[in-house]
Every structure is written in C-alpha cells, then in structure tokens.
PDB file of C-alpha atoms in Angstrom:
ATOM      1  CA  MET A   1     -22.502  60.080  52.352  1.00 67.00           C
ATOM      2  CA  PRO A   2     -22.692  59.352  48.582  1.00 80.00           C
ATOM      3  CA  ARG A   3     -25.355  61.423  46.848  1.00 95.00           C
ATOM      4  CA  THR A   4     -28.191  59.992  44.782  1.00 98.00           C
ATOM      5  CA  ALA A   5     -29.871  61.446  41.682  1.00 98.00           C
ATOM      6  CA  TYR A   6     -32.910  60.432  39.661  1.00 98.00           C
ATOM      7  CA  VAL A   7     -32.424  60.178  35.898  1.00 98.00           C
ATOM      8  CA  ASN A   8     -35.108  58.905  33.528  1.00 97.00           C
ATOM      9  CA  GLY A   9     -36.696  56.330  35.773  1.00 97.00           C
ATOM     10  CA  ARG A  10     -33.650  55.271  37.803  1.00 97.00           C
ATOM     11  CA  TYR A  11     -32.083  56.302  41.102  1.00 98.00           C
ATOM     12  CA  VAL A  12     -28.354  56.431  40.425  1.00 97.00           C
ATOM     13  CA  ALA A  13     -25.160  57.564  42.110  1.00 97.00           C
ATOM     14  CA  HIS A  14     -24.858  61.322  41.637  1.00 96.00           C
ATOM     15  CA  GLY A  15     -21.274  61.046  40.432  1.00 94.00           C
ATOM     16  CA  GLY A  16     -22.243  58.589  37.708  1.00 94.00           C
ATOM     17  CA  ALA A  17     -25.467  60.241  36.568  1.00 96.00           C
ATOM     18  CA  HIS A  18     -25.544  61.161  32.875  1.00 96.00           C
ATOM     19  CA  VAL A  19     -27.766  61.928  29.899  1.00 96.00           C
ATOM     20  CA  HIS A  20     -27.141  61.315  26.196  1.00 97.00           C
ATOM     21  CA  ILE A  21     -24.780  63.639  24.333  1.00 97.00           C
ATOM     22  CA  GLU A  22     -27.623  64.495  21.922  1.00 97.00           C
ATOM     23  CA  ASP A  23     -30.043  65.452  24.663  1.00 98.00           C
ATOM     24  CA  ARG A  24     -31.706  68.662  23.490  1.00 98.00           C
ATOM     25  CA  GLY A  25     -31.084  70.289  26.848  1.00 98.00           C
ATOM     26  CA  PHE A  26     -27.346  69.971  26.183  1.00 97.00           C
ATOM     27  CA  GLN A  27     -27.549  70.835  22.479  1.00 97.00           C
ATOM     28  CA  PHE A  28     -30.115  73.655  22.494  1.00 98.00           C
ATOM     29  CA  ALA A  29     -30.977  74.484  26.128  1.00 97.00           C
ATOM     30  CA  ASP A  30     -34.368  73.079  25.105  1.00 98.00           C
ATOM     31  CA  GLY A  31     -35.712  72.519  28.594  1.00 98.00           C
ATOM     32  CA  VAL A  32     -37.025  73.992  31.816  1.00 98.00           C
ATOM     33  CA  TYR A  33     -36.341  73.599  35.522  1.00 98.00           C
ATOM     34  CA  GLU A  34     -37.591  74.321  39.016  1.00 98.00           C
ATOM     35  CA  VAL A  35     -35.895  74.592  42.408  1.00 97.00           C
ATOM     36  CA  VAL A  36     -37.895  73.791  45.548  1.00 97.00           C
ATOM     37  CA  SER A  37     -36.626  74.486  49.055  1.00 94.00           C
ATOM     38  CA  VAL A  38     -36.888  71.788  51.691  1.00 94.00           C
ATOM     39  CA  VAL A  39     -37.204  73.424  55.108  1.00 90.00           C
ATOM     40  CA  ASP A  40     -37.242  71.119  58.126  1.00 87.00           C
ATOM     41  CA  GLY A  41     -38.483  68.374  55.791  1.00 91.00           C
ATOM     42  CA  VAL A  42     -41.277  70.523  54.332  1.00 91.00           C
ATOM     43  CA  PHE A  43     -41.320  71.288  50.584  1.00 95.00           C
ATOM     44  CA  ALA A  44     -41.817  75.052  50.626  1.00 94.00           C
ATOM     45  CA  ASP A  45     -44.423  76.439  48.197  1.00 95.00           C
ATOM     46  CA  GLU A  46     -44.392  73.116  46.318  1.00 96.00           C
ATOM     47  CA  ASP A  47     -47.786  73.655  44.676  1.00 96.00           C
ATOM     48  CA  GLY A  48     -46.679  76.993  43.278  1.00 97.00           C
ATOM     49  CA  HIS A  49     -43.423  75.591  41.909  1.00 97.00           C
ATOM     50  CA  LEU A  50     -45.175  72.698  40.174  1.00 98.00           C
ATOM     51  CA  ALA A  51     -47.804  75.062  38.759  1.00 98.00           C
ATOM     52  CA  ARG A  52     -45.039  77.230  37.297  1.00 98.00           C
ATOM     53  CA  LEU A  53     -43.278  74.132  35.965  1.00 98.00           C
ATOM     54  CA  SER A  54     -46.502  73.131  34.231  1.00 98.00           C
ATOM     55  CA  ARG A  55     -46.777  76.612  32.698  1.00 98.00           C
ATOM     56  CA  SER A  56     -43.167  76.552  31.469  1.00 98.00           C
ATOM     57  CA  LEU A  57     -43.682  73.123  29.896  1.00 98.00           C
ATOM     58  CA  ASN A  58     -46.869  74.312  28.212  1.00 98.00           C
ATOM     59  CA  GLU A  59     -45.229  77.470  26.841  1.00 98.00           C
ATOM     60  CA  LEU A  60     -42.507  75.352  25.179  1.00 97.00           C
ATOM     61  CA  ASP A  61     -44.921  72.611  24.084  1.00 97.00           C
ATOM     62  CA  LEU A  62     -42.974  70.154  26.216  1.00 97.00           C
ATOM     63  CA  PRO A  63     -44.784  67.064  27.543  1.00 95.00           C
ATOM     64  CA  TRP A  64     -44.648  66.019  31.188  1.00 97.00           C
ATOM     65  CA  PRO A  65     -42.225  63.106  31.651  1.00 97.00           C
ATOM     66  CA  MET A  66     -44.568  61.642  34.292  1.00 97.00           C
ATOM     67  CA  HIS A  67     -47.717  62.571  36.178  1.00 97.00           C
ATOM     68  CA  PRO A  68     -47.159  65.522  38.555  1.00 97.00           C
ATOM     69  CA  MET A  69     -48.149  63.374  41.547  1.00 97.00           C
ATOM     70  CA  SER A  70     -45.478  60.858  40.588  1.00 98.00           C
ATOM     71  CA  LEU A  71     -42.958  63.685  40.321  1.00 98.00           C
ATOM     72  CA  ARG A  72     -43.825  64.750  43.871  1.00 98.00           C
ATOM     73  CA  PHE A  73     -43.022  61.220  45.034  1.00 98.00           C
ATOM     74  CA  VAL A  74     -39.689  61.205  43.167  1.00 98.00           C
ATOM     75  CA  MET A  75     -38.719  64.558  44.670  1.00 98.00           C
ATOM     76  CA  ARG A  76     -39.381  63.255  48.181  1.00 98.00           C
ATOM     77  CA  GLU A  77     -37.561  60.018  47.520  1.00 98.00           C
ATOM     78  CA  VAL A  78     -34.486  61.856  46.239  1.00 98.00           C
ATOM     79  CA  ALA A  79     -34.546  64.069  49.342  1.00 97.00           C
ATOM     80  CA  ARG A  80     -34.943  60.989  51.559  1.00 97.00           C
ATOM     81  CA  ARG A  81     -32.117  59.075  49.911  1.00 97.00           C
ATOM     82  CA  ASN A  82     -29.843  62.095  50.322  1.00 97.00           C
ATOM     83  CA  ARG A  83     -30.970  62.586  53.938  1.00 96.00           C
ATOM     84  CA  VAL A  84     -31.819  66.229  53.257  1.00 95.00           C
ATOM     85  CA  ARG A  85     -33.913  68.021  55.867  1.00 91.00           C
ATOM     86  CA  ASN A  86     -32.877  71.526  54.816  1.00 91.00           C
ATOM     87  CA  GLY A  87     -31.848  71.971  51.224  1.00 93.00           C
ATOM     88  CA  LEU A  88     -32.826  72.351  47.599  1.00 96.00           C
ATOM     89  CA  VAL A  89     -34.487  69.931  45.196  1.00 98.00           C
ATOM     90  CA  TYR A  90     -33.649  70.609  41.551  1.00 98.00           C
ATOM     91  CA  VAL A  91     -35.944  69.352  38.772  1.00 98.00           C
ATOM     92  CA  GLN A  92     -34.960  69.620  35.097  1.00 98.00           C
ATOM     93  CA  ILE A  93     -37.019  68.483  32.120  1.00 98.00           C
ATOM     94  CA  THR A  94     -35.749  68.634  28.535  1.00 98.00           C
ATOM     95  CA  ARG A  95     -37.201  67.557  25.208  1.00 98.00           C
ATOM     96  CA  GLY A  96     -34.920  64.534  25.408  1.00 98.00           C
ATOM     97  CA  GLU A  97     -32.541  62.754  23.094  1.00 97.00           C
ATOM     98  CA  ALA A  98     -32.872  63.298  19.334  1.00 97.00           C
ATOM     99  CA  PRO A  99     -30.630  63.762  16.284  1.00 96.00           C
ATOM    100  CA  ARG A 100     -29.412  67.360  16.264  1.00 96.00           C
ATOM    101  CA  ASP A 101     -32.046  69.396  14.427  1.00 96.00           C
ATOM    102  CA  PHE A 102     -33.553  72.736  15.360  1.00 97.00           C
ATOM    103  CA  ARG A 103     -37.056  71.393  14.714  1.00 97.00           C
ATOM    104  CA  PHE A 104     -38.860  69.453  17.428  1.00 97.00           C
ATOM    105  CA  PRO A 105     -38.558  65.663  17.178  1.00 96.00           C
ATOM    106  CA  ALA A 106     -41.821  64.042  16.093  1.00 93.00           C
ATOM    107  CA  ASP A 107     -42.286  61.920  19.217  1.00 91.00           C
ATOM    108  CA  PRO A 108     -40.146  63.367  22.008  1.00 93.00           C
ATOM    109  CA  VAL A 109     -39.331  61.325  25.091  1.00 96.00           C
ATOM    110  CA  PRO A 110     -38.542  63.949  27.735  1.00 98.00           C
ATOM    111  CA  THR A 111     -35.483  63.690  29.936  1.00 98.00           C
ATOM    112  CA  LEU A 112     -36.165  64.077  33.678  1.00 98.00           C
ATOM    113  CA  VAL A 113     -33.388  64.744  36.186  1.00 98.00           C
ATOM    114  CA  VAL A 114     -33.972  65.314  39.909  1.00 98.00           C
ATOM    115  CA  THR A 115     -31.172  66.118  42.343  1.00 98.00           C
ATOM    116  CA  CYS A 116     -31.051  67.337  45.934  1.00 97.00           C
ATOM    117  CA  ARG A 117     -28.448  68.876  48.220  1.00 95.00           C
ATOM    118  CA  SER A 118     -28.304  70.319  51.711  1.00 93.00           C
ATOM    119  CA  THR A 119     -27.944  74.061  52.275  1.00 87.00           C
ATOM    120  CA  LYS A 120     -28.139  76.604  55.101  1.00 80.00           C
ATOM    121  CA  PHE A 121     -29.984  79.112  52.856  1.00 76.00           C
ATOM    122  CA  SER A 122     -28.681  82.433  54.261  1.00 69.00           C
ATOM    123  CA  ALA A 123     -25.609  82.963  56.414  1.00 72.00           C
ATOM    124  CA  PRO A 124     -26.284  84.869  59.667  1.00 77.00           C
ATOM    125  CA  GLN A 125     -24.052  87.761  58.585  1.00 80.00           C
ATOM    126  CA  GLN A 126     -26.134  88.232  55.424  1.00 86.00           C
ATOM    127  CA  LEU A 127     -29.214  88.761  57.574  1.00 87.00           C
ATOM    128  CA  GLU A 128     -27.424  90.938  60.129  1.00 87.00           C
ATOM    129  CA  LYS A 129     -25.541  93.174  57.675  1.00 92.00           C
ATOM    130  CA  GLY A 130     -27.428  92.690  54.402  1.00 94.00           C
ATOM    131  CA  VAL A 131     -25.895  91.994  51.003  1.00 96.00           C
ATOM    132  CA  SER A 132     -24.690  94.151  48.136  1.00 98.00           C
ATOM    133  CA  VAL A 133     -25.873  94.162  44.528  1.00 98.00           C
ATOM    134  CA  ILE A 134     -24.621  95.758  41.339  1.00 98.00           C
ATOM    135  CA  THR A 135     -26.685  96.828  38.335  1.00 98.00           C
ATOM    136  CA  ILE A 136     -26.045  95.484  34.819  1.00 98.00           C
ATOM    137  CA  PRO A 137     -27.819  95.716  31.439  1.00 98.00           C
ATOM    138  CA  ASP A 138     -30.507  93.062  30.954  1.00 98.00           C
ATOM    139  CA  ILE A 139     -29.447  91.115  27.841  1.00 98.00           C
ATOM    140  CA  ARG A 140     -31.820  88.147  28.151  1.00 97.00           C
ATOM    141  CA  TRP A 141     -34.384  86.886  25.660  1.00 95.00           C
ATOM    142  CA  ALA A 142     -37.913  88.289  25.679  1.00 95.00           C
ATOM    143  CA  ARG A 143     -39.620  85.335  27.433  1.00 97.00           C
ATOM    144  CA  ARG A 144     -38.180  85.654  30.891  1.00 97.00           C
ATOM    145  CA  ASP A 145     -41.425  84.298  32.372  1.00 97.00           C
ATOM    146  CA  ILE A 146     -40.420  80.798  31.201  1.00 98.00           C
ATOM    147  CA  LYS A 147     -38.004  79.129  33.630  1.00 98.00           C
ATOM    148  CA  SER A 148     -35.724  77.946  30.850  1.00 98.00           C
ATOM    149  CA  VAL A 149     -32.339  76.271  31.333  1.00 98.00           C
ATOM    150  CA  ALA A 150     -30.866  78.861  28.919  1.00 97.00           C
ATOM    151  CA  LEU A 151     -29.113  80.878  31.637  1.00 97.00           C
ATOM    152  CA  LEU A 152     -25.952  82.245  29.998  1.00 97.00           C
ATOM    153  CA  PRO A 153     -26.833  85.946  30.568  1.00 98.00           C
ATOM    154  CA  GLN A 154     -27.444  85.188  34.244  1.00 98.00           C
ATOM    155  CA  VAL A 155     -24.162  83.272  34.449  1.00 98.00           C
ATOM    156  CA  LEU A 156     -22.324  86.298  33.063  1.00 98.00           C
ATOM    157  CA  GLY A 157     -24.168  88.605  35.449  1.00 98.00           C
ATOM    158  CA  LYS A 158     -23.409  86.462  38.483  1.00 98.00           C
ATOM    159  CA  GLN A 159     -19.753  86.417  37.507  1.00 98.00           C
ATOM    160  CA  ARG A 160     -19.688  90.206  37.215  1.00 98.00           C
ATOM    161  CA  ALA A 161     -21.265  90.445  40.669  1.00 98.00           C
ATOM    162  CA  ALA A 162     -18.709  88.047  42.127  1.00 98.00           C
ATOM    163  CA  GLU A 163     -15.838  89.995  40.597  1.00 98.00           C
ATOM    164  CA  ALA A 164     -17.262  93.180  42.114  1.00 98.00           C
ATOM    165  CA  GLY A 165     -17.562  91.548  45.534  1.00 97.00           C
ATOM    166  CA  ALA A 166     -21.365  91.649  45.352  1.00 98.00           C
ATOM    167  CA  PHE A 167     -23.919  88.979  46.187  1.00 97.00           C
ATOM    168  CA  GLU A 168     -26.248  89.596  43.224  1.00 98.00           C
ATOM    169  CA  ALA A 169     -26.624  91.605  40.020  1.00 98.00           C
ATOM    170  CA  TRP A 170     -29.838  93.481  39.282  1.00 98.00           C
ATOM    171  CA  GLN A 171     -30.588  93.513  35.561  1.00 98.00           C
ATOM    172  CA  VAL A 172     -31.743  96.787  34.038  1.00 98.00           C
ATOM    173  CA  ASP A 173     -33.878  97.341  30.927  1.00 97.00           C
ATOM    174  CA  PRO A 174     -32.933 100.051  28.381  1.00 97.00           C
ATOM    175  CA  ASP A 175     -35.496 102.413  29.964  1.00 97.00           C
ATOM    176  CA  GLY A 176     -33.503 102.377  33.212  1.00 97.00           C
ATOM    177  CA  THR A 177     -35.895 100.194  35.206  1.00 98.00           C
ATOM    178  CA  VAL A 178     -34.799  97.172  37.194  1.00 98.00           C
ATOM    179  CA  THR A 179     -36.250  93.891  35.979  1.00 98.00           C
ATOM    180  CA  GLU A 180     -34.904  91.383  38.529  1.00 98.00           C
ATOM    181  CA  GLY A 181     -31.746  89.775  39.852  1.00 98.00           C
ATOM    182  CA  CYS A 182     -29.910  87.017  38.005  1.00 98.00           C
ATOM    183  CA  SER A 183     -31.426  84.458  40.377  1.00 97.00           C
ATOM    184  CA  SER A 184     -33.853  86.503  42.458  1.00 97.00           C
ATOM    185  CA  ASN A 185     -36.654  89.042  42.364  1.00 98.00           C
ATOM    186  CA  ALA A 186     -35.825  92.646  43.283  1.00 98.00           C
ATOM    187  CA  TRP A 187     -37.705  94.803  45.803  1.00 98.00           C
ATOM    188  CA  ILE A 188     -37.442  98.276  47.310  1.00 98.00           C
ATOM    189  CA  VAL A 189     -39.225 100.108  50.101  1.00 98.00           C
ATOM    190  CA  THR A 190     -39.894 103.751  49.294  1.00 98.00           C
ATOM    191  CA  GLN A 191     -39.330 106.606  51.729  1.00 97.00           C
ATOM    192  CA  GLU A 192     -43.107 106.525  52.290  1.00 97.00           C
ATOM    193  CA  GLY A 193     -42.910 102.877  53.413  1.00 97.00           C
ATOM    194  CA  VAL A 194     -44.442 101.341  50.276  1.00 98.00           C
ATOM    195  CA  LEU A 195     -43.097  97.946  49.202  1.00 98.00           C
ATOM    196  CA  VAL A 196     -42.411  97.895  45.440  1.00 98.00           C
ATOM    197  CA  THR A 197     -41.574  95.027  43.092  1.00 98.00           C
ATOM    198  CA  ARG A 198     -41.969  94.723  39.343  1.00 98.00           C
ATOM    199  CA  ALA A 199     -45.295  93.351  38.091  1.00 98.00           C
ATOM    200  CA  ALA A 200     -45.335  89.858  36.637  1.00 97.00           C
ATOM    201  CA  SER A 201     -45.048  89.809  32.841  1.00 97.00           C
ATOM    202  CA  THR A 202     -42.844  88.316  30.155  1.00 97.00           C
ATOM    203  CA  ARG A 203     -40.134  90.724  31.389  1.00 97.00           C
ATOM    204  CA  ILE A 204     -39.475  88.798  34.618  1.00 98.00           C
ATOM    205  CA  LEU A 205     -39.792  85.339  36.119  1.00 97.00           C
ATOM    206  CA  ASN A 206     -42.798  85.360  38.421  1.00 97.00           C
ATOM    207  CA  GLY A 207     -41.055  84.098  41.540  1.00 97.00           C
ATOM    208  CA  ILE A 208     -43.017  81.699  43.721  1.00 97.00           C
ATOM    209  CA  THR A 209     -41.388  83.173  46.831  1.00 96.00           C
ATOM    210  CA  ARG A 210     -42.264  86.594  45.383  1.00 98.00           C
ATOM    211  CA  LEU A 211     -45.939  85.594  45.223  1.00 97.00           C
ATOM    212  CA  SER A 212     -45.901  84.291  48.797  1.00 96.00           C
ATOM    213  CA  LEU A 213     -44.258  87.487  50.056  1.00 97.00           C
ATOM    214  CA  LEU A 214     -46.906  89.598  48.318  1.00 98.00           C
ATOM    215  CA  ALA A 215     -49.626  87.482  49.930  1.00 97.00           C
ATOM    216  CA  GLU A 216     -47.989  87.916  53.345  1.00 96.00           C
ATOM    217  CA  ALA A 217     -47.669  91.667  52.803  1.00 97.00           C
ATOM    218  CA  GLU A 218     -51.344  91.918  51.897  1.00 97.00           C
ATOM    219  CA  ALA A 219     -52.367  89.854  54.929  1.00 96.00           C
ATOM    220  CA  ALA A 220     -50.262  92.079  57.193  1.00 95.00           C
ATOM    221  CA  GLY A 221     -51.654  95.304  55.737  1.00 96.00           C
ATOM    222  CA  ILE A 222     -48.289  96.369  54.312  1.00 96.00           C
ATOM    223  CA  PRO A 223     -48.852  98.763  51.384  1.00 97.00           C
ATOM    224  CA  PHE A 224     -47.294  97.521  48.173  1.00 97.00           C
ATOM    225  CA  GLU A 225     -47.176  98.301  44.476  1.00 98.00           C
ATOM    226  CA  GLU A 226     -46.378  95.988  41.590  1.00 98.00           C
ATOM    227  CA  ARG A 227     -44.622  98.297  39.148  1.00 98.00           C
ATOM    228  CA  ALA A 228     -41.266  98.977  37.554  1.00 98.00           C
ATOM    229  CA  PHE A 229     -38.797 101.083  39.525  1.00 98.00           C
ATOM    230  CA  THR A 230     -35.672 102.820  38.293  1.00 98.00           C
ATOM    231  CA  VAL A 231     -32.119 102.395  39.491  1.00 98.00           C
ATOM    232  CA  GLU A 232     -32.299 105.963  40.811  1.00 98.00           C
ATOM    233  CA  GLU A 233     -35.384 105.055  42.856  1.00 98.00           C
ATOM    234  CA  ALA A 234     -33.484 102.103  44.263  1.00 98.00           C
ATOM    235  CA  TYR A 235     -30.576 104.349  45.278  1.00 98.00           C
ATOM    236  CA  ALA A 236     -33.049 106.595  47.131  1.00 98.00           C
ATOM    237  CA  ALA A 237     -35.025 103.770  48.757  1.00 98.00           C
ATOM    238  CA  ARG A 238     -35.453 103.303  52.496  1.00 98.00           C
ATOM    239  CA  GLU A 239     -34.840  99.538  52.151  1.00 98.00           C
ATOM    240  CA  ALA A 240     -34.135  97.020  49.403  1.00 98.00           C
ATOM    241  CA  LEU A 241     -34.571  93.249  49.270  1.00 97.00           C
ATOM    242  CA  ILE A 242     -34.073  90.177  47.135  1.00 97.00           C
ATOM    243  CA  SER A 243     -36.204  87.051  47.217  1.00 96.00           C
ATOM    244  CA  SER A 244     -35.880  83.546  45.846  1.00 95.00           C
ATOM    245  CA  ALA A 245     -36.528  79.936  46.785  1.00 93.00           C
ATOM    246  CA  SER A 246     -32.975  79.574  48.078  1.00 90.00           C
ATOM    247  CA  THR A 247     -32.658  82.904  49.949  1.00 90.00           C
ATOM    248  CA  PHE A 248     -36.303  83.468  50.996  1.00 91.00           C
ATOM    249  CA  CYS A 249     -36.033  87.216  51.728  1.00 93.00           C
ATOM    250  CA  VAL A 250     -32.641  88.880  52.248  1.00 94.00           C
ATOM    251  CA  PRO A 251     -31.927  92.591  52.843  1.00 96.00           C
ATOM    252  CA  VAL A 252     -29.873  94.565  50.322  1.00 98.00           C
ATOM    253  CA  THR A 253     -27.836  97.281  52.010  1.00 98.00           C
ATOM    254  CA  ARG A 254     -25.619  98.478  49.130  1.00 98.00           C
ATOM    255  CA  ILE A 255     -26.413  99.031  45.436  1.00 98.00           C
ATOM    256  CA  ASP A 256     -23.481  99.823  43.139  1.00 98.00           C
ATOM    257  CA  GLY A 257     -21.469 100.660  46.238  1.00 97.00           C
ATOM    258  CA  LYS A 258     -24.046 103.158  47.530  1.00 98.00           C
ATOM    259  CA  PRO A 259     -25.691 102.490  50.926  1.00 98.00           C
ATOM    260  CA  VAL A 260     -29.418 101.822  50.930  1.00 98.00           C
ATOM    261  CA  GLY A 261     -31.106 103.929  53.608  1.00 96.00           C
ATOM    262  CA  ASP A 262     -28.833 103.964  56.638  1.00 95.00           C
ATOM    263  CA  GLY A 263     -26.860 101.009  55.289  1.00 96.00           C
ATOM    264  CA  VAL A 264     -28.295  98.350  57.605  1.00 96.00           C
ATOM    265  CA  PRO A 265     -31.227  95.920  57.215  1.00 95.00           C
ATOM    266  CA  GLY A 266     -34.547  97.640  57.798  1.00 95.00           C
ATOM    267  CA  PRO A 267     -37.649  96.639  59.776  1.00 95.00           C
ATOM    268  CA  LEU A 268     -39.973  95.903  56.872  1.00 96.00           C
ATOM    269  CA  GLY A 269     -37.561  93.404  55.353  1.00 94.00           C
ATOM    270  CA  ARG A 270     -37.173  91.684  58.716  1.00 92.00           C
ATOM    271  CA  ARG A 271     -40.945  91.551  59.098  1.00 92.00           C
ATOM    272  CA  LEU A 272     -41.398  90.019  55.659  1.00 94.00           C
ATOM    273  CA  ARG A 273     -38.761  87.364  56.274  1.00 91.00           C
ATOM    274  CA  GLN A 274     -40.397  86.411  59.564  1.00 89.00           C
ATOM    275  CA  ALA A 275     -43.777  86.194  57.846  1.00 91.00           C
ATOM    276  CA  TYR A 276     -42.414  84.020  55.050  1.00 91.00           C
ATOM    277  CA  LEU A 277     -40.662  81.600  57.394  1.00 88.00           C
ATOM    278  CA  ALA A 278     -43.838  81.341  59.456  1.00 88.00           C
ATOM    279  CA  HIS A 279     -45.718  80.619  56.214  1.00 89.00           C
ATOM    280  CA  VAL A 280     -43.246  77.822  55.429  1.00 83.00           C
ATOM    281  CA  GLY A 281     -43.350  76.500  58.988  1.00 78.00           C
ATOM    282  CA  VAL A 282     -39.719  76.680  60.073  1.00 64.00           C
ATOM    283  CA  ALA A 283     -38.724  74.343  62.884  1.00 44.00           C
ATOM    284  CA  ASP A 284     -35.071  73.651  62.058  1.00 35.00           C
ATOM    285  CA  PRO A 285     -32.670  74.618  64.869  1.00 30.00           C
ATOM    286  CA  VAL A 286     -30.137  75.993  62.352  1.00 37.00           C
ATOM    287  CA  ILE A 287     -32.649  78.416  60.859  1.00 43.00           C
ATOM    288  CA  ALA A 288     -34.833  79.143  63.893  1.00 42.00           C
ATOM    289  CA  PRO A 289     -32.194  81.241  65.740  1.00 39.00           C
ATOM    290  CA  MET A 290     -31.990  83.504  62.687  1.00 38.00           C
ATOM    291  CA  VAL A 291     -35.759  84.029  62.859  1.00 36.00           C
ATOM    292  CA  THR A 292     -35.538  84.836  66.572  1.00 32.00           C
ATOM    293  CA  LYS A 293     -32.822  87.423  66.002  1.00 31.00           C
ATOM    294  CA  LEU A 294     -35.001  89.189  63.453  1.00 27.00           C
TER     295      LEU A 294
END
C-alpha cells in the first residue's frame, strides 16, 4: 500500500513528500522531533511526548506550527491513512524556509512533517536472549535534554555498534559514567536489586518511556535510584536494560562483550516490561504472546 505523509498542511504521497532546499532543518538542523508508538491503535504516552515536544520548542524559541490538539488529529489521520495499528508516528518541526543565515528569520513559518510506519517493536529473540551494547565516548552538545534533529554523534555511535555486532551504544562522559544510549535510556540493576538510571538533566534526554517505567517501578515497590553509574558498575550489574518509545524495555545481556549477570534476561527487566505494556494497554496478537512468555 502506498504510504502517506503530512507536510505543511497537505497529505501527500510519502515518496513525493519534500521541503524547500533552504529549510533550516536541512541547513542547520534547526528543529526538533518526537516519536510516538502506536500500540494496537493506542498512542502510547502521547501526553508525555507532546509535553516534551512543547518543551523542546520553547527551549529553541520555535513556534508551534499548529495547535497541539490539531497536531493530535493529524497524527491520527496519518496513522489511519497508512493503516498502522502497531508502529511509530514521527513528528518533526523546523524553523522553516529562510535565506541561509545563522540568525533566526524575523517571522518564521515552521515546517511540520508527520510520517508513520508499521513496526513489530522488539523481535522475540531480543526478549528471550537480550541484546548487546558497546560503550563509546559521549561527544554530543551540552543540551541533550532538547530532542533536536542534530543527531550526527548518535548516527556515528549507532554505526559503531552495528559494526561491532551490537544493538546499541552507551555513551560515556569523561568521568566514566554512562549518560544514555544513542536512541535509548540506559539502566542497570545492582547486585542488591536496586534499579538505577541516570537522573534527568541537560546531560540526557528525559525519555518518556523512562518516566513511565519509573512510575511503574514506584507503584510496584521496586527500589530505584536516579543517579549516574559507571561503566564498571554496569559490568558488575545483576541486570541491564534499555528503554525507548520504539523498544519499550529490552534486556541487555552483554556490555562490551562481557556478560551481564548470568548472561540471560533477568526477572526485574521482565517485570518492568510487563508493567509497561499493561500501562500502554497491549491487545495486539503479535505483541501479546511476547508478554505472555515474559
């Protein structure tokens, strides 16, 4: 089935969608984005994603291209036109078209692009066996809390992970502490059973799935700490995890080639994934068997 995208007020064929060559997103990466999972037709954590989008726009002094309620409608319409019941909706907003100049244009007209595609989220073997990560130096800018489209360091990190046969790369600050993955938040479970993930700050992107997992952990009485942890702590952890809108919560069983714990997914990670999927309200037959197995 041909795909459909939304670009600046029009629903267009995905293959023919385009923006101007002087769009500031193309010229300067002057824009932000959000990715929202659609699970069995439900937009997972939509309020949180739109709240973070609003924050990113505000931090860059970027105006909304339309009212947030209208954007919700567009997102649903793009999903409907693409017949997506389980997939990802991508929203990108830039400062729009303007003659190339580092300074902001006086009266910007933002560019809005919305696309959607189907996905199966996590393959069964990733949940059964876990995934591997490598560690790399964190070379990003200092405002990682803004979900900017300037993703070159993450692109390079993902490529390094792929070349190493790993699923993700955990970025590491000069002090030896893990910040986050290139497209996910990083977690460990200590030998004492405490769930640990880095506290929200300008050093990381405050993941919406991350926030939901913390809320589920608190509701379940799982002890957790929001603090930095070192690579050495991660090597010695009982369990490790990654979380994102597209993976939910996936076990990490190898870090830099070293097994985490006994090298298989652990019980706390399974429990958190179950809790998150229950929070989302999973009913899709493709995903539901995975939940049952956990």
